[in-house]
Each structure stands twice: as structure tokens, then as C-alpha cells.
Amino acid sequence: MPWTDIKLNDGREIPGISFGSSRHSGDTVSTVDEAIHAGFDSIDTAQIYRSEGAVGQAIKQSGLSRDDLWITTKWSGLKSAKESIEDSLHDLGVDYVDLYLIHFPGVTKGDIPGSWKHLEEFKKLGYAKSIGVSNFEVSDLKELLSQAHVKPSVNQIPFHPDILLKQEPLVKYLKEHDIAIEGYSPLAPLWNDDKKSPVLKVVKDIAGKRDVPEERVLLAWSRAKGVIPVTSSSTKSRIESFIAAGDLKLTTEEVEAIDKAGYKTAKNAEIRRKVVTGFKWATAAGLVTYLALTRFT
């Protein structure tokens, strides 16, 4: 397939794109089955998504060998770590998962190193071939790495052009420590109601010139930034388009144009935030002044 595998720091290889089961309309079983038959060999789920059973059913009815699929799930903190992975394996109908993640720092209840030890144990027992984290910031990773015996293979984070400016320091840190990056919500700019969005304008322009759907441009951009996209849809044509995006290679100039548009979007959002904050303070100050004046009249 055009999406090439990425080598992890534990020596294993993860597919270059993953299909997420966290949000889509319609029947999860049929949607995941559609994704598998379209060419997705990496399926992402989590305890909190309540979709592991459906994913397991889709995997079973696909008829594919267990070794032909990469399955990722996450400990979301609904139960203890041991109970959670046992439930996940049962619901998925497998003996192991390829990647097991701590879903977000809050799952650890303030004990990141202690929680990570559970995942190290799961790896040792063979419940998970690779282990990692999700939604961890640099400070969380530093705390984990200070006591870890096994380095996280992956950190799954939100990643798309609109938040590039915010995520760049984290991405830089992850690359420096050889931790692979999975990026969810890679198509978020397409959900933007702002028709004057700088990112949308550039993406639409590139898509028009390349004669491809806009989602392919964004997925190709994620890959160009060294990030493995985790995306989803319940529409067959879009699912097939995601796979076809593996054939699209953006030029350096196109990647830079999207980057610059992302920076502009972030700066515009910061300006709007400051204007709104200033308006709120001005309104509050005006109200205080009014009350003070009316008190003495």
C-alpha cells in the first residue's frame, strides 16, 4: 500500500495511517469492516469509546489473520489498569493488542510513573506488543521518562495545521526522544465554519491544482510533518480517499504554505481572544462604575 510503515523505538513497525472508531455515524461494525476492506490495516479504539466489541466483531468477520492487522486501544481510567486491559482483550476477541496507550494524563491520578509500570508489565506479559501514551505534554513525558524502564513508543495527540504553532514544541520533543507521533483530528480545518480560514484557503487551492479532495491534502501534510494520521468516516468514498492519500506527496513549498497558513490562523485566534477578553473587562469595569455611581445618587 502507498502508506509506508513507520519504525518504532522498540523495533516494531506501525502502519502509516490508522482508522479511528471514536466518532462516526452509522453502525460501527460495518464502518470498521468497510475501512478494513478499503485497505486500512490499523484500527484505533479505546475503553471510553465503547466501541471495542464492535471493532472486535468487524475484525472477526473480515476473515483476516490477526497478524495482518494492527490494533490500538487505550486505558481510559474507567477501571483499574489490569481490569481494563483484560476487558479490552475480551471485547476485541484477541490475545494481545499491538499498541496500548494511557489515554490521557488524568488516568494516572497524579502518578504517571506508577501507572506506566502497569503498561511495562503488560508488555512483559505479552498483552501489548508496544506501549505508549496519548495527550501527554512535555512535562508529563519528562515525569514518565525519569523513571521508565521502557520508553513510550508513541504519543497520540491532536494535530492539524490550525494548532501547528501550539503543538510544534511537543512534536520537536517527541522527535528528539524517538517517540512516534500519531495525530488525531487531522481533518479538523475542514470543519471550520470560517470560510475565510487561511488554512482552508491554501488547502482548497492545492486540492484544486492537484485535482484531489481536500482531505487528501491534509493527510499528506500530516505525513510530511512526520505524524501518523488517525482519521475516520462512515462514508465509503471518503474512507477510500483516505487510503488514496498515500499516493499524494506534497512539495516543500506546499507544506510550507500550509504551515504559514496555520501560524496565521493561530495568531488570528489569539487576537480574537484578546479582543473578547478586553471587551469583557471593559464591560465589567463599566458595570462596576455604573453601580458605584448609582449607589451615591
PDB file of C-alpha atoms in Angstrom:
ATOM      1  CA  MET A   1       0.000   0.000   0.000  1.00  0.00           C
ATOM      2  CA  PRO A   2       1.148   3.599  -0.577  1.00  0.00           C
ATOM      3  CA  TRP A   3       1.115   4.393   3.153  1.00  0.00           C
ATOM      4  CA  THR A   4       4.502   3.124   4.312  1.00  0.00           C
ATOM      5  CA  ASP A   5       5.066   1.686   7.779  1.00  0.00           C
ATOM      6  CA  ILE A   6       6.937   3.673  10.445  1.00  0.00           C
ATOM      7  CA  LYS A   7       9.609   2.052  12.603  1.00  0.00           C
ATOM      8  CA  LEU A   8       9.095   2.493  16.346  1.00  0.00           C
ATOM      9  CA  ASN A   9      11.789   2.782  19.009  1.00  0.00           C
ATOM     10  CA  ASP A  10      11.068  -0.808  20.115  1.00  0.00           C
ATOM     11  CA  GLY A  11      11.927  -2.145  16.648  1.00  0.00           C
ATOM     12  CA  ARG A  12       8.350  -2.840  15.538  1.00  0.00           C
ATOM     13  CA  GLU A  13       6.670  -1.134  12.569  1.00  0.00           C
ATOM     14  CA  ILE A  14       3.336   0.680  12.770  1.00  0.00           C
ATOM     15  CA  PRO A  15       1.175   1.402   9.689  1.00  0.00           C
ATOM     16  CA  GLY A  16       1.442   4.946   8.338  1.00  0.00           C
ATOM     17  CA  ILE A  17      -2.263   5.726   8.770  1.00  0.00           C
ATOM     18  CA  SER A  18      -4.902   4.489  11.223  1.00  0.00           C
ATOM     19  CA  PHE A  19      -8.695   4.315  11.214  1.00  0.00           C
ATOM     20  CA  GLY A  20     -10.313   5.661  14.387  1.00  0.00           C
ATOM     21  CA  SER A  21     -13.519   4.312  15.909  1.00  0.00           C
ATOM     22  CA  SER A  22     -14.257   7.206  18.251  1.00  0.00           C
ATOM     23  CA  ARG A  23     -16.658   9.253  16.147  1.00  0.00           C
ATOM     24  CA  HIS A  24     -18.790   8.430  13.163  1.00  0.00           C
ATOM     25  CA  SER A  25     -22.432   7.960  12.355  1.00  0.00           C
ATOM     26  CA  GLY A  26     -23.941   4.616  11.439  1.00  0.00           C
ATOM     27  CA  ASP A  27     -23.080   1.108  12.533  1.00  0.00           C
ATOM     28  CA  THR A  28     -19.553   0.761  13.944  1.00  0.00           C
ATOM     29  CA  VAL A  29     -19.170  -2.846  12.842  1.00  0.00           C
ATOM     30  CA  SER A  30     -19.978  -2.118   9.202  1.00  0.00           C
ATOM     31  CA  THR A  31     -17.920   1.090   9.200  1.00  0.00           C
ATOM     32  CA  VAL A  32     -14.791  -0.601  10.560  1.00  0.00           C
ATOM     33  CA  ASP A  33     -15.383  -3.516   8.187  1.00  0.00           C
ATOM     34  CA  GLU A  34     -15.571  -1.016   5.325  1.00  0.00           C
ATOM     35  CA  ALA A  35     -12.300   0.555   6.444  1.00  0.00           C
ATOM     36  CA  ILE A  36     -10.522  -2.797   6.616  1.00  0.00           C
ATOM     37  CA  HIS A  37     -11.691  -3.764   3.139  1.00  0.00           C
ATOM     38  CA  ALA A  38     -10.684  -0.350   1.787  1.00  0.00           C
ATOM     39  CA  GLY A  39      -7.118  -1.032   2.873  1.00  0.00           C
ATOM     40  CA  PHE A  40      -6.786   0.145   6.479  1.00  0.00           C
ATOM     41  CA  ASP A  41      -4.656  -2.337   8.405  1.00  0.00           C
ATOM     42  CA  SER A  42      -4.520  -0.239  11.587  1.00  0.00           C
ATOM     43  CA  ILE A  43      -7.621   0.229  13.736  1.00  0.00           C
ATOM     44  CA  ASP A  44      -7.705   2.581  16.726  1.00  0.00           C
ATOM     45  CA  THR A  45     -10.171   2.312  19.607  1.00  0.00           C
ATOM     46  CA  ALA A  46     -10.294   2.948  23.372  1.00  0.00           C
ATOM     47  CA  GLN A  47     -12.014   1.774  26.523  1.00  0.00           C
ATOM     48  CA  ILE A  48     -14.006   5.004  26.771  1.00  0.00           C
ATOM     49  CA  TYR A  49     -15.240   4.859  23.150  1.00  0.00           C
ATOM     50  CA  ARG A  50     -17.392   1.815  23.979  1.00  0.00           C
ATOM     51  CA  SER A  51     -16.548   0.502  20.516  1.00  0.00           C
ATOM     52  CA  GLU A  52     -14.105  -2.313  21.296  1.00  0.00           C
ATOM     53  CA  GLY A  53     -16.777  -5.005  20.962  1.00  0.00           C
ATOM     54  CA  ALA A  54     -17.860  -3.684  17.566  1.00  0.00           C
ATOM     55  CA  VAL A  55     -14.252  -3.397  16.413  1.00  0.00           C
ATOM     56  CA  GLY A  56     -13.657  -6.979  17.532  1.00  0.00           C
ATOM     57  CA  GLN A  57     -16.687  -8.167  15.588  1.00  0.00           C
ATOM     58  CA  ALA A  58     -15.553  -6.336  12.461  1.00  0.00           C
ATOM     59  CA  ILE A  59     -12.081  -7.839  12.758  1.00  0.00           C
ATOM     60  CA  LYS A  60     -13.529 -11.324  13.141  1.00  0.00           C
ATOM     61  CA  GLN A  61     -15.839 -11.042  10.132  1.00  0.00           C
ATOM     62  CA  SER A  62     -13.061  -9.560   7.979  1.00  0.00           C
ATOM     63  CA  GLY A  63     -11.524 -13.014   7.801  1.00  0.00           C
ATOM     64  CA  LEU A  64      -8.026 -11.558   8.045  1.00  0.00           C
ATOM     65  CA  SER A  65      -5.286 -13.171  10.088  1.00  0.00           C
ATOM     66  CA  ARG A  66      -4.575 -11.480  13.423  1.00  0.00           C
ATOM     67  CA  ASP A  67      -1.053 -10.704  12.208  1.00  0.00           C
ATOM     68  CA  ASP A  68      -2.449  -8.744   9.264  1.00  0.00           C
ATOM     69  CA  LEU A  69      -3.983  -6.061  11.499  1.00  0.00           C
ATOM     70  CA  TRP A  70      -2.519  -3.512  13.901  1.00  0.00           C
ATOM     71  CA  ILE A  71      -4.904  -2.930  16.806  1.00  0.00           C
ATOM     72  CA  THR A  72      -4.545   0.015  19.178  1.00  0.00           C
ATOM     73  CA  THR A  73      -6.630   0.577  22.284  1.00  0.00           C
ATOM     74  CA  LYS A  74      -6.326   2.728  25.377  1.00  0.00           C
ATOM     75  CA  TRP A  75      -6.711   2.595  29.132  1.00  0.00           C
ATOM     76  CA  SER A  76      -9.204   5.392  29.799  1.00  0.00           C
ATOM     77  CA  GLY A  77      -9.394   5.030  33.577  1.00  0.00           C
ATOM     78  CA  LEU A  78     -12.869   3.506  33.851  1.00  0.00           C
ATOM     79  CA  LYS A  79     -11.396   0.568  35.789  1.00  0.00           C
ATOM     80  CA  SER A  80      -8.006  -0.459  37.133  1.00  0.00           C
ATOM     81  CA  ALA A  81      -5.253  -0.991  34.580  1.00  0.00           C
ATOM     82  CA  LYS A  82      -5.381  -4.800  34.861  1.00  0.00           C
ATOM     83  CA  GLU A  83      -9.178  -4.973  34.654  1.00  0.00           C
ATOM     84  CA  SER A  84      -9.148  -2.557  31.733  1.00  0.00           C
ATOM     85  CA  ILE A  85      -6.743  -4.463  29.528  1.00  0.00           C
ATOM     86  CA  GLU A  86      -8.440  -7.759  30.354  1.00  0.00           C
ATOM     87  CA  ASP A  87     -11.805  -6.275  29.353  1.00  0.00           C
ATOM     88  CA  SER A  88     -10.318  -4.789  26.181  1.00  0.00           C
ATOM     89  CA  LEU A  89      -8.746  -8.067  25.077  1.00  0.00           C
ATOM     90  CA  HIS A  90     -12.004  -9.892  25.769  1.00  0.00           C
ATOM     91  CA  ASP A  91     -14.162  -7.371  23.885  1.00  0.00           C
ATOM     92  CA  LEU A  92     -11.762  -7.219  20.948  1.00  0.00           C
ATOM     93  CA  GLY A  93     -11.569 -11.001  20.841  1.00  0.00           C
ATOM     94  CA  VAL A  94      -7.763 -11.074  20.709  1.00  0.00           C
ATOM     95  CA  ASP A  95      -4.902 -12.356  22.847  1.00  0.00           C
ATOM     96  CA  TYR A  96      -2.879  -9.166  22.518  1.00  0.00           C
ATOM     97  CA  VAL A  97      -3.049  -5.628  21.153  1.00  0.00           C
ATOM     98  CA  ASP A  98      -0.306  -4.122  19.048  1.00  0.00           C
ATOM     99  CA  LEU A  99      -0.341  -0.828  20.927  1.00  0.00           C
ATOM    100  CA  TYR A 100      -1.739   0.014  24.361  1.00  0.00           C
ATOM    101  CA  LEU A 101      -1.879   3.651  25.449  1.00  0.00           C
ATOM    102  CA  ILE A 102      -2.612   5.628  28.599  1.00  0.00           C
ATOM    103  CA  HIS A 103      -5.452   7.701  27.164  1.00  0.00           C
ATOM    104  CA  PHE A 104      -4.641  10.979  28.938  1.00  0.00           C
ATOM    105  CA  PRO A 105      -2.608  12.064  31.995  1.00  0.00           C
ATOM    106  CA  GLY A 106      -5.704  12.235  34.221  1.00  0.00           C
ATOM    107  CA  VAL A 107      -5.988   8.439  34.045  1.00  0.00           C
ATOM    108  CA  THR A 108      -2.879   8.212  36.220  1.00  0.00           C
ATOM    109  CA  LYS A 109      -4.488  10.198  39.071  1.00  0.00           C
ATOM    110  CA  GLY A 110      -1.249  12.058  39.614  1.00  0.00           C
ATOM    111  CA  ASP A 111       1.020   9.016  39.482  1.00  0.00           C
ATOM    112  CA  ILE A 112       2.397   8.860  35.954  1.00  0.00           C
ATOM    113  CA  PRO A 113       5.440   6.650  36.761  1.00  0.00           C
ATOM    114  CA  GLY A 114       3.329   4.220  38.791  1.00  0.00           C
ATOM    115  CA  SER A 115       0.714   3.944  36.057  1.00  0.00           C
ATOM    116  CA  TRP A 116       3.375   3.451  33.412  1.00  0.00           C
ATOM    117  CA  LYS A 117       4.724   0.456  35.331  1.00  0.00           C
ATOM    118  CA  HIS A 118       1.409  -1.309  34.664  1.00  0.00           C
ATOM    119  CA  LEU A 119       1.926  -0.917  30.918  1.00  0.00           C
ATOM    120  CA  GLU A 120       5.511  -2.113  31.187  1.00  0.00           C
ATOM    121  CA  GLU A 121       4.154  -5.222  32.914  1.00  0.00           C
ATOM    122  CA  PHE A 122       1.521  -5.738  30.189  1.00  0.00           C
ATOM    123  CA  LYS A 123       4.289  -5.605  27.583  1.00  0.00           C
ATOM    124  CA  LYS A 124       6.302  -8.157  29.540  1.00  0.00           C
ATOM    125  CA  LEU A 125       3.262 -10.452  29.790  1.00  0.00           C
ATOM    126  CA  GLY A 126       2.560 -10.152  26.065  1.00  0.00           C
ATOM    127  CA  TYR A 127      -0.809  -8.401  26.436  1.00  0.00           C
ATOM    128  CA  ALA A 128       0.567  -5.474  24.427  1.00  0.00           C
ATOM    129  CA  LYS A 129       3.387  -5.657  21.895  1.00  0.00           C
ATOM    130  CA  SER A 130       4.094  -1.913  22.106  1.00  0.00           C
ATOM    131  CA  ILE A 131       3.089   0.640  24.734  1.00  0.00           C
ATOM    132  CA  GLY A 132       2.675   4.392  24.708  1.00  0.00           C
ATOM    133  CA  VAL A 133       0.646   7.392  25.805  1.00  0.00           C
ATOM    134  CA  SER A 134      -1.935   9.815  24.456  1.00  0.00           C
ATOM    135  CA  ASN A 135      -2.479  13.526  25.055  1.00  0.00           C
ATOM    136  CA  PHE A 136       0.736  13.800  27.091  1.00  0.00           C
ATOM    137  CA  GLU A 137       2.501  17.165  27.171  1.00  0.00           C
ATOM    138  CA  VAL A 138       6.260  17.672  27.517  1.00  0.00           C
ATOM    139  CA  SER A 139       6.043  17.951  31.330  1.00  0.00           C
ATOM    140  CA  ASP A 140       4.109  14.674  31.525  1.00  0.00           C
ATOM    141  CA  LEU A 141       6.640  12.923  29.314  1.00  0.00           C
ATOM    142  CA  LYS A 142       9.575  14.189  31.346  1.00  0.00           C
ATOM    143  CA  GLU A 143       7.988  12.810  34.510  1.00  0.00           C
ATOM    144  CA  LEU A 144       7.367   9.456  32.831  1.00  0.00           C
ATOM    145  CA  LEU A 145      10.826   9.170  31.278  1.00  0.00           C
ATOM    146  CA  SER A 146      12.535   9.994  34.564  1.00  0.00           C
ATOM    147  CA  GLN A 147      11.574   6.573  35.955  1.00  0.00           C
ATOM    148  CA  ALA A 148      10.571   4.467  32.941  1.00  0.00           C
ATOM    149  CA  HIS A 149      12.378   1.226  32.098  1.00  0.00           C
ATOM    150  CA  VAL A 150      10.644   1.107  28.708  1.00  0.00           C
ATOM    151  CA  LYS A 151      10.330   4.288  26.658  1.00  0.00           C
ATOM    152  CA  PRO A 152       6.873   5.024  25.186  1.00  0.00           C
ATOM    153  CA  SER A 153       6.766   4.036  21.537  1.00  0.00           C
ATOM    154  CA  VAL A 154       4.007   6.503  20.654  1.00  0.00           C
ATOM    155  CA  ASN A 155       2.278   9.665  21.863  1.00  0.00           C
ATOM    156  CA  GLN A 156      -1.104  10.210  20.217  1.00  0.00           C
ATOM    157  CA  ILE A 157      -2.021  13.890  20.160  1.00  0.00           C
ATOM    158  CA  PRO A 158      -4.355  16.276  18.323  1.00  0.00           C
ATOM    159  CA  PHE A 159      -2.544  17.520  15.231  1.00  0.00           C
ATOM    160  CA  HIS A 160      -3.610  19.644  12.273  1.00  0.00           C
ATOM    161  CA  PRO A 161      -2.485  22.958  10.709  1.00  0.00           C
ATOM    162  CA  ASP A 162      -4.732  25.163  12.862  1.00  0.00           C
ATOM    163  CA  ILE A 163      -2.847  24.086  16.017  1.00  0.00           C
ATOM    164  CA  LEU A 164       0.614  23.651  14.495  1.00  0.00           C
ATOM    165  CA  LEU A 165       2.019  26.652  16.380  1.00  0.00           C
ATOM    166  CA  LYS A 166       0.870  25.218  19.721  1.00  0.00           C
ATOM    167  CA  GLN A 167       1.998  21.643  19.020  1.00  0.00           C
ATOM    168  CA  GLU A 168       5.402  22.325  17.462  1.00  0.00           C
ATOM    169  CA  PRO A 169       7.380  22.290  20.756  1.00  0.00           C
ATOM    170  CA  LEU A 170       5.774  18.960  21.715  1.00  0.00           C
ATOM    171  CA  VAL A 171       6.424  17.488  18.265  1.00  0.00           C
ATOM    172  CA  LYS A 172      10.062  18.624  18.478  1.00  0.00           C
ATOM    173  CA  TYR A 173      10.473  16.990  21.905  1.00  0.00           C
ATOM    174  CA  LEU A 174       8.931  13.718  20.703  1.00  0.00           C
ATOM    175  CA  LYS A 175      11.211  13.550  17.677  1.00  0.00           C
ATOM    176  CA  GLU A 176      14.261  14.273  19.823  1.00  0.00           C
ATOM    177  CA  HIS A 177      13.326  11.327  22.057  1.00  0.00           C
ATOM    178  CA  ASP A 178      12.455   8.975  19.188  1.00  0.00           C
ATOM    179  CA  ILE A 179       8.801   8.703  20.208  1.00  0.00           C
ATOM    180  CA  ALA A 180       6.498   8.289  17.213  1.00  0.00           C
ATOM    181  CA  ILE A 181       3.657  10.772  16.838  1.00  0.00           C
ATOM    182  CA  GLU A 182       0.103   9.812  15.979  1.00  0.00           C
ATOM    183  CA  GLY A 183      -2.134  12.776  15.192  1.00  0.00           C
ATOM    184  CA  TYR A 184      -5.873  12.639  15.626  1.00  0.00           C
ATOM    185  CA  SER A 185      -8.395  15.113  14.132  1.00  0.00           C
ATOM    186  CA  PRO A 186      -6.136  15.718  11.094  1.00  0.00           C
ATOM    187  CA  LEU A 187      -9.114  16.978   9.083  1.00  0.00           C
ATOM    188  CA  ALA A 188     -10.322  19.496  11.683  1.00  0.00           C
ATOM    189  CA  PRO A 189      -9.735  22.529   9.410  1.00  0.00           C
ATOM    190  CA  LEU A 190     -12.436  21.185   7.091  1.00  0.00           C
ATOM    191  CA  TRP A 191     -14.955  21.503   9.926  1.00  0.00           C
ATOM    192  CA  ASN A 192     -14.180  25.222  10.267  1.00  0.00           C
ATOM    193  CA  ASP A 193     -17.231  27.448   9.787  1.00  0.00           C
ATOM    194  CA  ASP A 194     -14.935  30.371   8.951  1.00  0.00           C
ATOM    195  CA  LYS A 195     -14.915  30.401   5.144  1.00  0.00           C
ATOM    196  CA  LYS A 196     -12.019  32.894   5.264  1.00  0.00           C
ATOM    197  CA  SER A 197      -9.825  30.482   7.206  1.00  0.00           C
ATOM    198  CA  PRO A 198      -6.222  30.857   5.971  1.00  0.00           C
ATOM    199  CA  VAL A 199      -5.671  27.087   6.138  1.00  0.00           C
ATOM    200  CA  LEU A 200      -8.852  26.289   4.233  1.00  0.00           C
ATOM    201  CA  LYS A 201      -7.905  28.763   1.518  1.00  0.00           C
ATOM    202  CA  VAL A 202      -4.475  27.225   0.980  1.00  0.00           C
ATOM    203  CA  VAL A 203      -5.734  23.632   1.191  1.00  0.00           C
ATOM    204  CA  LYS A 204      -8.528  24.343  -1.295  1.00  0.00           C
ATOM    205  CA  ASP A 205      -6.024  25.947  -3.658  1.00  0.00           C
ATOM    206  CA  ILE A 206      -3.644  22.963  -3.510  1.00  0.00           C
ATOM    207  CA  ALA A 207      -6.506  20.475  -3.836  1.00  0.00           C
ATOM    208  CA  GLY A 208      -7.792  22.318  -6.909  1.00  0.00           C
ATOM    209  CA  LYS A 209      -4.399  22.384  -8.593  1.00  0.00           C
ATOM    210  CA  ARG A 210      -3.767  18.716  -7.785  1.00  0.00           C
ATOM    211  CA  ASP A 211      -7.349  17.691  -8.645  1.00  0.00           C
ATOM    212  CA  VAL A 212      -7.754  15.784  -5.380  1.00  0.00           C
ATOM    213  CA  PRO A 213     -10.193  16.071  -2.423  1.00  0.00           C
ATOM    214  CA  GLU A 214      -9.161  18.465   0.323  1.00  0.00           C
ATOM    215  CA  GLU A 215      -8.873  15.692   2.932  1.00  0.00           C
ATOM    216  CA  ARG A 216      -6.058  14.109   0.947  1.00  0.00           C
ATOM    217  CA  VAL A 217      -4.049  17.321   1.099  1.00  0.00           C
ATOM    218  CA  LEU A 218      -4.381  17.480   4.888  1.00  0.00           C
ATOM    219  CA  LEU A 219      -3.453  13.813   5.330  1.00  0.00           C
ATOM    220  CA  ALA A 220      -0.453  14.246   3.037  1.00  0.00           C
ATOM    221  CA  TRP A 221       0.558  17.311   5.081  1.00  0.00           C
ATOM    222  CA  SER A 222       0.434  15.271   8.330  1.00  0.00           C
ATOM    223  CA  ARG A 223       2.715  12.662   6.804  1.00  0.00           C
ATOM    224  CA  ALA A 224       5.080  15.369   5.552  1.00  0.00           C
ATOM    225  CA  LYS A 225       5.322  16.663   9.148  1.00  0.00           C
ATOM    226  CA  GLY A 226       6.315  13.183  10.351  1.00  0.00           C
ATOM    227  CA  VAL A 227       2.963  12.481  12.001  1.00  0.00           C
ATOM    228  CA  ILE A 228       0.830   9.328  11.576  1.00  0.00           C
ATOM    229  CA  PRO A 229      -2.769  10.467  10.963  1.00  0.00           C
ATOM    230  CA  VAL A 230      -5.642   8.813  12.818  1.00  0.00           C
ATOM    231  CA  THR A 231      -8.816   9.609  10.934  1.00  0.00           C
ATOM    232  CA  SER A 232     -12.350   8.335  10.454  1.00  0.00           C
ATOM    233  CA  SER A 233     -15.505   8.498   8.363  1.00  0.00           C
ATOM    234  CA  SER A 234     -18.658   6.481   7.854  1.00  0.00           C
ATOM    235  CA  THR A 235     -18.706   7.248   4.122  1.00  0.00           C
ATOM    236  CA  LYS A 236     -17.193   4.638   1.817  1.00  0.00           C
ATOM    237  CA  SER A 237     -15.898   7.143  -0.734  1.00  0.00           C
ATOM    238  CA  ARG A 238     -14.107   9.187   1.935  1.00  0.00           C
ATOM    239  CA  ILE A 239     -12.614   6.073   3.549  1.00  0.00           C
ATOM    240  CA  GLU A 240     -11.240   5.064   0.153  1.00  0.00           C
ATOM    241  CA  SER A 241      -9.986   8.623  -0.358  1.00  0.00           C
ATOM    242  CA  PHE A 242      -8.009   8.415   2.890  1.00  0.00           C
ATOM    243  CA  ILE A 243      -6.166   5.364   1.595  1.00  0.00           C
ATOM    244  CA  ALA A 244      -5.608   7.016  -1.787  1.00  0.00           C
ATOM    245  CA  ALA A 245      -3.982   9.971   0.014  1.00  0.00           C
ATOM    246  CA  GLY A 246      -0.935   7.766   0.444  1.00  0.00           C
ATOM    247  CA  ASP A 247      -0.149   8.401  -3.222  1.00  0.00           C
ATOM    248  CA  LEU A 248      -0.059  12.181  -2.743  1.00  0.00           C
ATOM    249  CA  LYS A 249       3.303  13.766  -1.970  1.00  0.00           C
ATOM    250  CA  LEU A 250       3.264  17.499  -1.340  1.00  0.00           C
ATOM    251  CA  THR A 251       6.106  19.726  -2.444  1.00  0.00           C
ATOM    252  CA  THR A 252       8.215  21.547   0.129  1.00  0.00           C
ATOM    253  CA  GLU A 253       6.570  24.800  -0.988  1.00  0.00           C
ATOM    254  CA  GLU A 254       3.072  23.369  -0.478  1.00  0.00           C
ATOM    255  CA  VAL A 255       3.918  22.111   3.015  1.00  0.00           C
ATOM    256  CA  GLU A 256       5.399  25.498   3.931  1.00  0.00           C
ATOM    257  CA  ALA A 257       2.319  27.295   2.581  1.00  0.00           C
ATOM    258  CA  ILE A 258       0.063  25.209   4.820  1.00  0.00           C
ATOM    259  CA  ASP A 259       2.407  25.790   7.772  1.00  0.00           C
ATOM    260  CA  LYS A 260       2.289  29.558   7.282  1.00  0.00           C
ATOM    261  CA  ALA A 261      -1.496  29.475   6.982  1.00  0.00           C
ATOM    262  CA  GLY A 262      -1.634  27.511  10.228  1.00  0.00           C
ATOM    263  CA  TYR A 263       0.519  30.091  12.012  1.00  0.00           C
ATOM    264  CA  LYS A 264      -1.750  32.836  10.706  1.00  0.00           C
ATOM    265  CA  THR A 265      -4.861  31.005  11.912  1.00  0.00           C
ATOM    266  CA  ALA A 266      -3.353  30.640  15.394  1.00  0.00           C
ATOM    267  CA  LYS A 267      -2.340  34.314  15.544  1.00  0.00           C
ATOM    268  CA  ASN A 268      -5.791  35.413  14.355  1.00  0.00           C
ATOM    269  CA  ALA A 269      -7.382  33.260  17.066  1.00  0.00           C
ATOM    270  CA  GLU A 270      -5.108  34.845  19.691  1.00  0.00           C
ATOM    271  CA  ILE A 271      -6.055  38.345  18.523  1.00  0.00           C
ATOM    272  CA  ARG A 272      -9.748  37.447  18.730  1.00  0.00           C
ATOM    273  CA  ARG A 273      -9.236  36.005  22.192  1.00  0.00           C
ATOM    274  CA  LYS A 274      -7.563  39.202  23.396  1.00  0.00           C
ATOM    275  CA  VAL A 275     -10.316  41.366  21.865  1.00  0.00           C
ATOM    276  CA  VAL A 276     -13.021  39.292  23.535  1.00  0.00           C
ATOM    277  CA  THR A 277     -11.158  39.342  26.864  1.00  0.00           C
ATOM    278  CA  GLY A 278     -10.676  43.099  26.605  1.00  0.00           C
ATOM    279  CA  PHE A 279     -14.350  43.603  25.816  1.00  0.00           C
ATOM    280  CA  LYS A 280     -15.359  41.516  28.829  1.00  0.00           C
ATOM    281  CA  TRP A 281     -13.064  43.510  31.129  1.00  0.00           C
ATOM    282  CA  ALA A 282     -14.342  46.792  29.698  1.00  0.00           C
ATOM    283  CA  THR A 283     -17.936  45.669  30.182  1.00  0.00           C
ATOM    284  CA  ALA A 284     -17.217  44.567  33.749  1.00  0.00           C
ATOM    285  CA  ALA A 285     -15.423  47.845  34.524  1.00  0.00           C
ATOM    286  CA  GLY A 286     -18.334  49.812  33.087  1.00  0.00           C
ATOM    287  CA  LEU A 287     -20.803  47.876  35.199  1.00  0.00           C
ATOM    288  CA  VAL A 288     -18.752  48.473  38.374  1.00  0.00           C
ATOM    289  CA  THR A 289     -18.571  52.188  37.591  1.00  0.00           C
ATOM    290  CA  TYR A 290     -22.301  52.348  36.946  1.00  0.00           C
ATOM    291  CA  LEU A 291     -23.114  50.592  40.222  1.00  0.00           C
ATOM    292  CA  ALA A 292     -20.741  52.858  42.121  1.00  0.00           C
ATOM    293  CA  LEU A 293     -22.330  55.979  40.652  1.00  0.00           C
ATOM    294  CA  THR A 294     -25.911  54.833  41.214  1.00  0.00           C
ATOM    295  CA  ARG A 295     -25.073  53.969  44.809  1.00  0.00           C
ATOM    296  CA  PHE A 296     -24.360  57.602  45.601  1.00  0.00           C
ATOM    297  CA  THR A 297     -27.167  59.195  43.601  1.00  0.00           C
TER     298      THR A 297
END
